[in-house]
Amino acid sequence: MYRYDEFDHAFVSARVEQFRDQVQRRLSGEIAEDAFRPLRLMNGVYLQLHAYMLRVAIPYGTLNSRQMRMLAHIARKYDRGYGHFTTRQNIQYNWPKLSDTPDILADLASVEMHAIQTSGNCIRNVTADHFAGAAADEVADPRPYAEILRQWSSVHPEFSFLPRKFKIAVTGAPRDRAAIQVHDIGLHLKKDEAGNLGFAVYVGGGQGRTPLIAKKIRDFLPEEDLLTYVTAIVRVYNLHGRRDNKYKARIKILVHETGVEELTRQVEAEFDQIRDSELKLPDADIRAIETYFAPPSLPDRPEGWEALARAKKADAAFASWASQNVQPHTHPDYGMVTISLKPIGGTPGDASDSQMDVVADIADRYAQDEIRVSHEQNLILPHVALADLYSVYQALEASGLATANAGLITDIIACPGLDYCALANARSIPVAQEISRRFGSPARQAEIGELKIKISGCINACGHHHVGHIGLLGVEKKGAELYQITLGGSGDENTSIGEIIGRGFEPDRVTDAVETIVDTYLGLRLDPKETFLEAYRRVGPKPFKDALYGEAAEAA
């Protein structure tokens, strides 16, 4: 992974001291909150319902054990003993004192981390496939390009005050695990017929108040033109994006209102003006960044196959976990392990300080000192020998981290909702917990198969509900919480926005509604191999509406 050079160290340290001075002036009353707000947001500090919140950047979701231990230390010393991993591959702390935030940032800087550009109308953390550099289906590791984009966009003088926040995602496999089509810019790393690397470029995706799927404006962009073309896109957006209405300020609205053909023409015209500028990436620079992401030297461990078979036979719980939470690695003697942060009845995405320390220890001993954060709010050990899987499982199980539900109905994405967020209209966490408990039986989860539930506490869609197979949106109606249900969403290579199924459900009825949807699916699927999403796309919303609303569905 990328290591800071002298410039990085000096820059981040200077930024910490600058913010320390700003915090001191705020606490002394020299700076009013209105003046302080943009300063704290530039350093990832929000003011939520009950306390400040600090959002820490984890670039493209990659970190090492030393950095994970620091995240645990911060949770233990400055917060309430836990952190919340987010859909942007970051971590949030919900209870820091404002007076402590400079010390937290200093501690982060000591392990080459920061909170810069985790808020504000700038280019946010660039995200990537959480299996990058290890997946058997990968064309190439997208993280070097995410790092190039990170370096280019950090405190970019032209793009620090955009019309609205801006998000970029990169994937390097045919299976999109980074949800690139619901980003402002999505980049799909691929090869042309001659074997050259480049990108399919998508623009104008996003969720929130107006969910839209990104449009492909380039089928193949040579890798050396990455920064030039992205600059052209952001320049067009910065010039024409709306600043009079924050609800219509995202690039997705510009694409929709301008039309993809005209917007593409403007981007290409800007690209032609700058394509041979200093932004053109020399091959040597790309390859130099790649060396930071060279895959670890993995010795052959063929004995792992027999050891894995023995352990599965001896321990049914391990067999279930290995089947659900371990994916094929590019090296046949290794696997990619998903550590579920979705224990039955737990808060999705939360990890305690002690759990973070355990993950760091396991990464040190068994996983080449590498950890990933997924946009699905789980942790990943990308390089684990099959021979070590049972030892890894036992260590995770002892810490409550061995839930065998990756990709199943209890692997729920949920935002913090009204329990923490000042923008939320409804709670997300209690709903996720109740659904998790209702469907917690391993046998029932296995019967249902792949089913992604995503929950947001407001229209900003931090819980990605629009692309949930079942999406839940919390709204406020006449002073009470209500949950609107969408069906058929997906954030993979076949992206779709879920359809609103009908009127919303009260908090005490929403889990029953989800169960009705699931039971309807089980009754109409062609065979156990037909997933919920496949069945929904085959039959459409009517059977589900009928089951939920009866005659009311017909009247609608």
Coordinates of C-alpha atoms in Angstrom, one line a residue:
M1 CA 0.0 0.0 0.0
Y2 CA 1.0 3.6 -0.4
R3 CA 3.5 5.0 2.1
Y4 CA 3.9 8.7 2.8
D5 CA 6.9 10.6 1.4
E6 CA 8.5 13.6 3.0
F7 CA 6.0 16.0 1.4
D8 CA 3.0 13.9 2.7
H9 CA 4.4 13.9 6.3
A10 CA 5.1 17.6 6.3
F11 CA 1.7 18.5 4.7
V12 CA -0.4 16.4 7.1
S13 CA 1.5 17.6 10.2
A14 CA 1.1 21.2 9.2
R15 CA -2.6 20.7 8.6
V16 CA -2.9 19.2 12.1
E17 CA -1.2 22.2 13.7
Q18 CA -3.3 24.6 11.7
F19 CA -6.5 22.9 12.9
R20 CA -5.2 22.8 16.5
D21 CA -5.0 26.6 16.4
Q22 CA -8.5 26.9 14.9
V23 CA -10.0 24.7 17.6
Q24 CA -8.3 26.7 20.3
R25 CA -9.7 29.9 18.9
R26 CA -13.2 28.3 18.7
L27 CA -13.0 27.1 22.3
S28 CA -11.9 30.5 23.5
G29 CA -14.7 32.2 21.7
E30 CA -12.5 34.1 19.2
I31 CA -14.2 32.2 16.3
A32 CA -18.0 31.8 16.2
E33 CA -19.5 28.6 15.1
D34 CA -20.6 29.9 11.7
A35 CA -17.0 30.8 10.9
F36 CA -15.6 27.6 12.4
R37 CA -18.0 25.3 10.5
P38 CA -16.2 25.3 7.1
L39 CA -12.8 24.9 8.9
R40 CA -13.9 21.9 10.9
L41 CA -15.6 20.3 7.9
M42 CA -12.4 20.6 5.9
N43 CA -10.9 18.3 8.6
G44 CA -13.7 15.8 8.8
V45 CA -15.4 17.1 11.9
Y46 CA -19.2 17.2 11.9
L47 CA -21.7 18.4 14.5
Q48 CA -24.4 15.7 14.9
L49 CA -27.4 15.4 17.1
H50 CA -25.6 14.7 20.4
A51 CA -21.9 15.4 19.8
Y52 CA -19.2 16.0 17.3
M53 CA -18.4 13.2 14.8
L54 CA -15.0 12.7 13.2
R55 CA -14.8 10.9 9.8
V56 CA -11.4 9.4 9.0
A57 CA -10.3 8.7 5.5
I58 CA -9.2 5.2 4.6
P59 CA -8.1 5.6 1.0
Y60 CA -9.6 3.0 -1.3
G61 CA -10.4 1.0 1.9
T62 CA -6.8 -0.3 2.4
L63 CA -5.0 -0.2 5.7
N64 CA -2.4 -2.2 7.6
S65 CA -2.4 -3.6 11.1
R66 CA -0.5 -0.6 12.6
Q67 CA -3.2 1.7 11.3
M68 CA -6.0 -0.5 12.5
R69 CA -4.4 -0.5 16.0
M70 CA -4.4 3.2 15.9
L71 CA -8.1 3.3 15.0
A72 CA -8.7 1.0 18.0
H73 CA -6.6 3.3 20.2
I74 CA -8.6 6.4 19.2
A75 CA -11.9 4.5 19.9
R76 CA -10.6 3.6 23.3
K77 CA -9.0 6.9 24.4
Y78 CA -11.1 9.5 22.7
D79 CA -14.5 7.9 22.1
R80 CA -16.8 5.3 23.6
G81 CA -14.8 2.2 22.7
Y82 CA -16.0 1.7 19.1
G83 CA -15.9 3.0 15.6
H84 CA -18.4 2.9 12.7
F85 CA -17.2 1.7 9.3
T86 CA -19.1 3.5 6.5
T87 CA -20.2 2.9 2.9
R88 CA -17.4 5.3 1.7
Q89 CA -14.8 2.8 3.1
N90 CA -14.1 5.2 6.0
I91 CA -14.5 5.1 9.7
Q92 CA -16.5 7.5 11.9
Y93 CA -16.2 8.2 15.6
N94 CA -19.5 9.5 17.0
W95 CA -18.5 10.9 20.4
P96 CA -15.1 12.8 20.3
K97 CA -14.7 16.0 22.2
L98 CA -13.9 19.0 20.0
S99 CA -10.9 19.8 22.3
D100 CA -9.5 16.3 21.6
T101 CA -9.8 16.3 17.8
P102 CA -6.4 17.9 17.1
D103 CA -4.7 15.2 19.2
I104 CA -6.7 12.5 17.3
L105 CA -5.5 14.0 14.0
A106 CA -2.0 14.0 15.3
D107 CA -2.3 10.4 16.3
L108 CA -3.6 9.5 12.8
A109 CA -0.8 11.4 11.2
S110 CA 1.7 9.2 13.1
V111 CA 0.4 6.2 11.1
E112 CA 0.0 8.1 7.8
M113 CA -3.7 8.7 8.1
H114 CA -5.9 11.9 8.2
A115 CA -9.4 13.2 7.9
I116 CA -8.9 15.7 5.1
Q117 CA -11.6 15.9 2.4
T118 CA -14.0 13.5 4.2
S119 CA -16.5 16.4 4.1
G120 CA -17.3 19.5 2.2
N121 CA -17.9 20.2 -1.5
C122 CA -14.7 18.6 -2.7
I123 CA -13.6 15.3 -4.2
R124 CA -14.1 12.8 -1.4
N125 CA -12.3 9.5 -0.6
V126 CA -11.8 7.5 -3.8
T127 CA -13.2 4.1 -3.3
A128 CA -12.3 0.8 -5.0
D129 CA -13.2 -2.9 -5.1
H130 CA -12.5 -4.3 -1.6
F131 CA -11.0 -7.5 -3.2
A132 CA -8.6 -5.4 -5.4
G133 CA -5.2 -7.0 -5.9
A134 CA -6.5 -10.5 -4.8
A135 CA -9.6 -11.3 -6.8
A136 CA -9.4 -14.2 -9.2
D137 CA -11.6 -12.4 -11.7
E138 CA -9.6 -9.2 -11.8
V139 CA -8.1 -7.6 -15.0
A140 CA -5.7 -5.4 -13.0
D141 CA -5.5 -3.9 -9.5
P142 CA -7.4 -0.6 -9.6
R143 CA -5.8 0.8 -6.4
P144 CA -2.8 2.4 -8.1
Y145 CA -5.1 4.5 -10.1
A146 CA -7.2 5.3 -7.0
E147 CA -4.0 6.5 -5.4
I148 CA -3.1 8.6 -8.4
L149 CA -6.5 10.2 -8.2
R150 CA -6.1 10.7 -4.4
Q151 CA -2.8 12.6 -4.9
W152 CA -4.2 14.7 -7.7
S153 CA -7.4 15.6 -5.9
S154 CA -6.0 16.3 -2.4
V155 CA -6.5 20.0 -1.6
H156 CA -6.8 20.7 -5.4
P157 CA -6.9 24.5 -5.7
E158 CA -9.4 24.4 -8.5
F159 CA -11.7 21.7 -7.1
S160 CA -11.9 22.4 -3.4
F161 CA -15.2 24.3 -3.6
L162 CA -17.3 22.5 -6.1
P163 CA -21.1 23.0 -6.4
R164 CA -21.5 19.8 -4.3
K165 CA -19.5 16.9 -2.9
F166 CA -18.0 14.6 -5.6
K167 CA -17.4 10.9 -5.4
I168 CA -15.2 8.6 -7.6
A169 CA -15.1 4.8 -7.6
V170 CA -12.8 2.4 -9.5
T171 CA -13.1 -1.3 -10.2
G172 CA -10.8 -3.7 -12.1
A173 CA -13.0 -6.8 -12.5
P174 CA -16.0 -7.7 -14.7
R175 CA -18.0 -8.1 -11.5
D176 CA -18.5 -4.6 -10.1
R177 CA -18.0 -4.6 -6.4
A178 CA -17.5 -0.9 -6.1
A179 CA -20.9 0.3 -7.3
I180 CA -19.3 2.6 -9.9
Q181 CA -22.6 3.4 -11.7
V182 CA -24.0 5.3 -8.7
H183 CA -21.0 7.6 -8.4
D184 CA -20.3 11.0 -9.9
I185 CA -17.5 9.3 -11.9
G186 CA -17.2 5.6 -12.2
L187 CA -14.1 4.0 -13.7
H188 CA -14.0 0.4 -15.0
L189 CA -10.4 -0.7 -15.6
K190 CA -10.2 -3.0 -18.6
K191 CA -8.0 -4.0 -21.6
D192 CA -8.4 -3.3 -25.2
E193 CA -7.9 -5.8 -28.0
A194 CA -4.2 -5.1 -28.0
G195 CA -3.9 -5.7 -24.3
N196 CA -3.5 -2.1 -23.3
L197 CA -5.0 -0.9 -20.0
G198 CA -7.6 1.8 -19.9
F199 CA -11.0 2.7 -18.5
A200 CA -14.6 2.7 -19.4
V201 CA -15.8 6.1 -18.0
Y202 CA -19.2 6.6 -16.4
V203 CA -20.5 10.0 -15.3
G204 CA -23.5 11.3 -13.4
G205 CA -24.6 8.5 -11.1
G206 CA -25.8 9.0 -7.6
Q207 CA -28.5 8.3 -5.1
G208 CA -30.1 10.7 -2.7
R209 CA -33.2 12.8 -3.5
T210 CA -32.9 12.1 -7.3
P211 CA -31.3 8.6 -7.8
L212 CA -29.8 8.2 -11.3
I213 CA -27.6 5.6 -12.9
A214 CA -24.4 6.9 -14.5
K215 CA -24.0 7.2 -18.3
K216 CA -21.0 5.7 -20.1
I217 CA -19.2 8.6 -22.0
R218 CA -16.1 6.7 -23.0
D219 CA -15.8 3.0 -23.6
F220 CA -12.0 3.0 -23.5
L221 CA -9.8 5.8 -22.1
P222 CA -6.0 5.0 -22.2
E223 CA -4.5 4.9 -18.7
E224 CA -2.1 7.8 -19.5
D225 CA -5.1 10.1 -20.0
L226 CA -6.8 9.3 -16.7
L227 CA -6.0 12.6 -14.9
T228 CA -6.5 14.7 -18.0
Y229 CA -10.0 13.3 -18.7
V230 CA -11.1 13.4 -15.1
T231 CA -10.0 17.0 -14.9
A232 CA -12.0 17.8 -18.0
I233 CA -15.1 16.2 -16.5
V234 CA -14.8 18.1 -13.1
R235 CA -14.0 21.4 -14.9
V236 CA -17.2 21.1 -16.9
Y237 CA -19.1 20.3 -13.7
N238 CA -17.4 23.1 -11.8
L239 CA -18.4 25.6 -14.5
H240 CA -22.0 24.5 -15.2
G241 CA -23.1 22.7 -12.0
R242 CA -25.9 24.5 -10.2
R243 CA -24.9 26.5 -7.1
D244 CA -28.4 28.0 -6.5
N245 CA -30.0 24.8 -5.2
K246 CA -28.1 22.2 -3.2
Y247 CA -30.7 19.6 -4.1
K248 CA -29.9 20.0 -7.8
A249 CA -26.1 20.7 -7.5
R250 CA -24.7 17.2 -8.1
I251 CA -23.2 16.3 -11.5
K252 CA -26.0 13.8 -12.1
I253 CA -28.5 16.7 -12.4
L254 CA -26.1 18.5 -14.9
V255 CA -25.9 15.3 -17.0
H256 CA -29.7 14.9 -16.8
E257 CA -30.5 18.5 -17.7
T258 CA -27.8 19.0 -20.3
G259 CA -28.1 15.6 -21.9
V260 CA -25.4 13.0 -22.1
E261 CA -24.5 13.8 -25.7
E262 CA -24.0 17.5 -25.1
L263 CA -22.1 16.9 -21.8
T264 CA -19.9 14.4 -23.5
R265 CA -19.2 17.0 -26.3
Q266 CA -18.2 19.6 -23.6
V267 CA -15.9 17.1 -21.8
E268 CA -14.2 16.0 -25.0
A269 CA -13.7 19.6 -26.1
E270 CA -12.0 20.4 -22.7
F271 CA -10.0 17.2 -22.9
D272 CA -8.7 18.1 -26.4
Q273 CA -7.4 21.4 -25.0
I274 CA -5.4 19.8 -22.1
R275 CA -4.7 16.2 -23.3
D276 CA -1.0 16.9 -23.9
S277 CA -0.5 18.9 -20.8
E278 CA 1.5 18.1 -17.7
L279 CA -1.5 16.0 -16.5
K280 CA -0.7 13.3 -19.0
L281 CA 0.6 10.4 -17.0
P282 CA 4.1 9.1 -17.9
D283 CA 4.3 5.3 -18.0
A284 CA 7.2 5.4 -15.5
D285 CA 5.1 7.3 -13.0
I286 CA 2.2 4.8 -13.2
R287 CA 4.5 1.8 -12.8
A288 CA 6.2 3.5 -9.8
I289 CA 2.9 3.9 -8.0
E290 CA 2.1 0.2 -9.0
T291 CA 5.2 -0.9 -7.1
Y292 CA 3.5 0.2 -3.8
F293 CA 0.7 -2.2 -4.6
A294 CA 2.7 -5.2 -5.7
P295 CA 1.0 -8.3 -4.5
P296 CA 2.7 -10.0 -1.5
S297 CA 4.9 -13.0 -2.2
L298 CA 2.6 -15.9 -1.4
P299 CA 4.3 -19.2 -0.9
D300 CA 2.5 -22.3 -2.2
R301 CA 0.5 -23.9 0.5
P302 CA -1.1 -27.0 -1.1
E303 CA -1.6 -28.7 2.2
G304 CA -4.3 -26.2 2.9
W305 CA -6.9 -28.0 0.7
E306 CA -6.7 -31.1 2.9
A307 CA -6.6 -29.1 6.1
L308 CA -9.7 -27.1 5.0
A309 CA -11.6 -30.3 4.2
R310 CA -10.8 -31.8 7.5
A311 CA -11.8 -28.7 9.4
K312 CA -15.1 -28.4 7.5
K313 CA -15.9 -32.0 8.3
A314 CA -15.2 -31.6 12.0
D315 CA -16.9 -28.2 12.6
A316 CA -20.2 -27.5 10.9
A317 CA -20.2 -23.8 12.0
F318 CA -16.8 -23.3 10.4
A319 CA -17.9 -25.1 7.2
S320 CA -20.8 -22.6 7.0
W321 CA -18.5 -19.6 7.6
A322 CA -15.9 -20.8 5.0
S323 CA -18.6 -21.4 2.4
Q324 CA -20.2 -17.9 2.9
N325 CA -17.4 -15.6 3.9
V326 CA -14.4 -16.9 1.9
Q327 CA -14.0 -16.1 -1.8
P328 CA -11.5 -17.5 -4.4
H329 CA -8.1 -15.8 -4.5
T330 CA -5.9 -15.4 -7.6
H331 CA -3.6 -17.9 -5.9
P332 CA -5.4 -21.2 -5.6
D333 CA -3.9 -22.0 -2.1
Y334 CA -5.4 -18.8 -0.6
G335 CA -8.8 -17.2 0.0
M336 CA -10.2 -13.7 0.6
V337 CA -12.0 -13.5 4.0
T338 CA -14.9 -11.3 4.7
I339 CA -15.1 -10.3 8.4
S340 CA -18.8 -9.6 8.9
L341 CA -19.5 -6.5 11.1
K342 CA -23.2 -7.6 11.1
P343 CA -23.6 -9.9 14.1
I344 CA -27.2 -11.0 14.6
G345 CA -29.0 -8.2 16.4
G346 CA -26.0 -5.9 16.2
T347 CA -25.3 -2.4 14.8
P348 CA -24.2 -2.8 11.1
G349 CA -20.6 -1.5 10.6
D350 CA -19.7 -1.1 14.2
A351 CA -16.5 -2.6 15.6
S352 CA -15.2 -2.3 19.2
D353 CA -11.6 -1.2 20.0
S354 CA -10.8 -4.8 21.1
Q355 CA -12.2 -6.2 17.9
M356 CA -10.1 -3.9 15.8
D357 CA -7.1 -5.0 17.8
V358 CA -8.0 -8.6 17.1
V359 CA -8.3 -8.0 13.4
A360 CA -4.9 -6.2 13.4
D361 CA -3.3 -9.2 15.2
I362 CA -4.9 -11.7 12.7
A363 CA -3.7 -9.6 9.7
D364 CA -0.2 -9.5 11.2
R365 CA 0.0 -13.2 11.7
Y366 CA -2.1 -14.7 8.9
A367 CA -3.0 -12.1 6.3
Q368 CA 0.2 -10.4 5.0
D369 CA -0.5 -7.4 7.2
E370 CA -3.3 -6.1 5.0
I371 CA -6.9 -5.2 5.8
R372 CA -9.7 -3.7 3.6
V373 CA -12.9 -1.9 4.4
S374 CA -15.7 -2.7 2.0
H375 CA -18.5 -0.3 1.0
E376 CA -20.8 -2.9 2.5
Q377 CA -19.5 -2.0 6.0
N378 CA -17.5 -5.2 6.5
L379 CA -13.7 -5.8 6.8
I380 CA -11.7 -8.0 4.5
L381 CA -8.5 -10.0 4.9
P382 CA -7.5 -10.3 1.2
H383 CA -4.7 -12.8 1.5
V384 CA -5.3 -15.8 3.8
A385 CA -3.8 -19.2 3.2
L386 CA -6.5 -22.0 3.1
A387 CA -4.2 -23.8 5.6
D388 CA -4.7 -21.0 8.1
L389 CA -8.5 -20.5 7.6
Y390 CA -9.5 -22.5 10.7
S391 CA -7.1 -20.6 12.9
V392 CA -8.4 -17.3 11.6
Y393 CA -12.0 -18.4 12.1
Q394 CA -11.3 -19.5 15.7
A395 CA -9.7 -16.1 16.5
L396 CA -12.6 -14.3 15.0
E397 CA -15.2 -16.4 16.7
A398 CA -13.7 -15.7 20.1
S399 CA -14.2 -12.0 19.4
G400 CA -17.7 -12.1 18.0
L401 CA -16.5 -11.6 14.4
A402 CA -17.3 -14.9 12.8
T403 CA -20.9 -14.3 11.7
A404 CA -21.4 -16.4 8.5
N405 CA -23.7 -14.1 6.7
A406 CA -21.7 -12.2 3.9
G407 CA -24.2 -11.4 1.2
L408 CA -27.1 -12.9 3.0
I409 CA -30.3 -11.2 4.4
T410 CA -28.7 -10.2 7.7
D411 CA -25.6 -8.6 6.1
I412 CA -27.5 -5.3 6.2
I413 CA -26.1 -1.9 5.2
A414 CA -27.5 0.8 7.5
C415 CA -26.6 4.5 8.1
P416 CA -26.4 5.8 11.7
G417 CA -29.9 7.3 11.2
L418 CA -31.8 9.4 13.8
D419 CA -29.8 7.8 16.7
Y420 CA -26.9 10.1 15.7
C421 CA -27.5 12.1 12.5
A422 CA -28.9 15.6 12.5
L423 CA -30.2 15.2 9.0
A424 CA -32.1 11.9 9.6
N425 CA -35.9 11.6 9.7
A426 CA -36.0 8.1 11.1
R427 CA -33.9 5.5 12.9
S428 CA -32.0 2.9 10.9
I429 CA -30.2 0.9 13.5
P430 CA -33.2 -0.5 15.5
V431 CA -34.9 -1.5 12.2
A432 CA -31.7 -3.3 11.0
Q433 CA -31.4 -5.0 14.4
E434 CA -34.9 -6.3 14.4
I435 CA -34.7 -7.6 10.8
S436 CA -31.4 -9.3 11.7
R437 CA -33.0 -11.0 14.7
R438 CA -36.1 -12.1 12.7
F439 CA -34.0 -13.8 10.0
G440 CA -31.0 -14.8 12.2
S441 CA -31.5 -18.5 11.9
P442 CA -28.6 -19.9 9.7
A443 CA -30.9 -22.4 8.1
R444 CA -33.4 -19.7 7.1
Q445 CA -30.7 -17.4 5.7
A446 CA -29.3 -20.3 3.7
E447 CA -32.8 -21.1 2.3
I448 CA -33.3 -17.4 1.3
G449 CA -29.9 -17.1 -0.3
E450 CA -28.3 -13.9 -1.6
L451 CA -30.5 -10.9 -0.6
K452 CA -29.1 -7.4 0.1
I453 CA -31.1 -5.2 2.4
K454 CA -30.0 -1.5 2.7
I455 CA -31.5 1.1 5.0
S456 CA -31.3 4.9 5.0
G457 CA -32.7 7.2 7.7
C458 CA -33.3 10.0 5.2
I459 CA -33.4 10.8 1.6
N460 CA -29.6 11.5 1.4
A461 CA -29.3 7.7 1.0
C462 CA -26.1 7.1 3.0
G463 CA -27.4 3.5 3.5
H464 CA -27.6 3.0 -0.3
H465 CA -31.3 2.0 -0.1
H466 CA -31.9 2.8 -3.7
V467 CA -29.7 -0.1 -4.8
G468 CA -30.8 -2.6 -2.2
H469 CA -32.6 -5.7 -3.4
I470 CA -34.9 -4.6 -0.6
G471 CA -34.4 -0.9 0.3
L472 CA -35.9 0.9 3.3
L473 CA -36.1 4.6 3.5
G474 CA -37.0 6.3 6.8
V475 CA -39.3 9.3 6.4
E476 CA -41.2 11.5 8.7
K477 CA -44.9 11.8 8.4
K478 CA -47.0 13.9 10.8
G479 CA -44.3 13.7 13.4
A480 CA -43.9 9.9 13.2
E481 CA -41.4 7.6 11.6
L482 CA -42.4 5.7 8.5
Y483 CA -40.5 3.3 6.2
Q484 CA -40.9 3.4 2.5
I485 CA -39.9 0.1 0.7
T486 CA -38.2 -0.2 -2.7
L487 CA -37.6 -3.5 -4.5
G488 CA -35.3 -4.6 -7.3
G489 CA -32.3 -2.2 -6.7
S490 CA -28.7 -3.3 -7.4
G491 CA -25.3 -1.7 -7.3
D492 CA -23.3 -4.2 -9.4
E493 CA -22.5 -4.3 -13.1
N494 CA -26.2 -4.5 -13.8
T495 CA -27.1 -1.5 -11.7
S496 CA -30.8 -0.7 -11.1
I497 CA -32.7 1.7 -8.9
G498 CA -35.3 0.1 -6.8
E499 CA -39.0 0.7 -7.4
I500 CA -41.2 2.2 -4.7
I501 CA -43.6 -0.6 -3.8
G502 CA -46.4 1.4 -2.1
R503 CA -47.2 3.3 1.0
G504 CA -44.8 3.2 3.9
F505 CA -44.9 1.1 7.1
E506 CA -44.7 2.0 10.7
P507 CA -41.6 1.0 12.7
D508 CA -43.5 -1.9 14.4
R509 CA -44.8 -3.2 11.0
V510 CA -41.8 -2.9 8.8
T511 CA -40.1 -6.1 9.7
D512 CA -43.3 -8.0 9.1
A513 CA -43.5 -6.3 5.7
V514 CA -40.0 -7.5 4.9
E515 CA -40.9 -11.0 5.9
T516 CA -44.0 -10.9 3.7
I517 CA -41.7 -9.9 0.8
V518 CA -39.3 -12.7 1.5
D519 CA -42.1 -15.3 1.9
T520 CA -43.6 -14.1 -1.4
Y521 CA -40.2 -14.6 -3.1
L522 CA -39.8 -18.1 -1.7
G523 CA -43.2 -19.0 -3.0
L524 CA -42.7 -17.8 -6.6
R525 CA -39.0 -18.6 -7.3
L526 CA -38.4 -21.2 -10.0
D527 CA -35.9 -23.1 -7.9
P528 CA -33.6 -22.6 -5.0
K529 CA -30.9 -21.2 -7.3
E530 CA -33.0 -18.3 -8.5
T531 CA -32.0 -15.3 -6.3
F532 CA -34.4 -12.7 -5.0
L533 CA -33.2 -10.1 -7.6
E534 CA -33.5 -12.6 -10.5
A535 CA -37.0 -13.5 -9.4
Y536 CA -38.1 -9.9 -8.9
R537 CA -36.8 -9.0 -12.4
R538 CA -38.7 -11.9 -13.9
V539 CA -42.1 -11.3 -12.2
G540 CA -42.0 -7.6 -11.5
P541 CA -43.6 -5.8 -8.4
K542 CA -47.2 -7.0 -8.7
P543 CA -47.0 -10.2 -6.6
F544 CA -45.2 -8.3 -3.8
K545 CA -47.7 -5.5 -3.9
D546 CA -50.6 -7.9 -3.7
A547 CA -49.0 -9.7 -0.8
L548 CA -48.3 -6.5 1.1
Y549 CA -51.4 -4.5 0.4
G550 CA -54.1 -6.9 -0.9
E551 CA -57.0 -5.1 -2.5
A552 CA -55.3 -1.7 -1.9
A553 CA -52.7 -2.7 -4.4
E554 CA -55.4 -3.3 -7.1
A555 CA -57.0 0.0 -6.3
A556 CA -53.6 1.8 -6.7

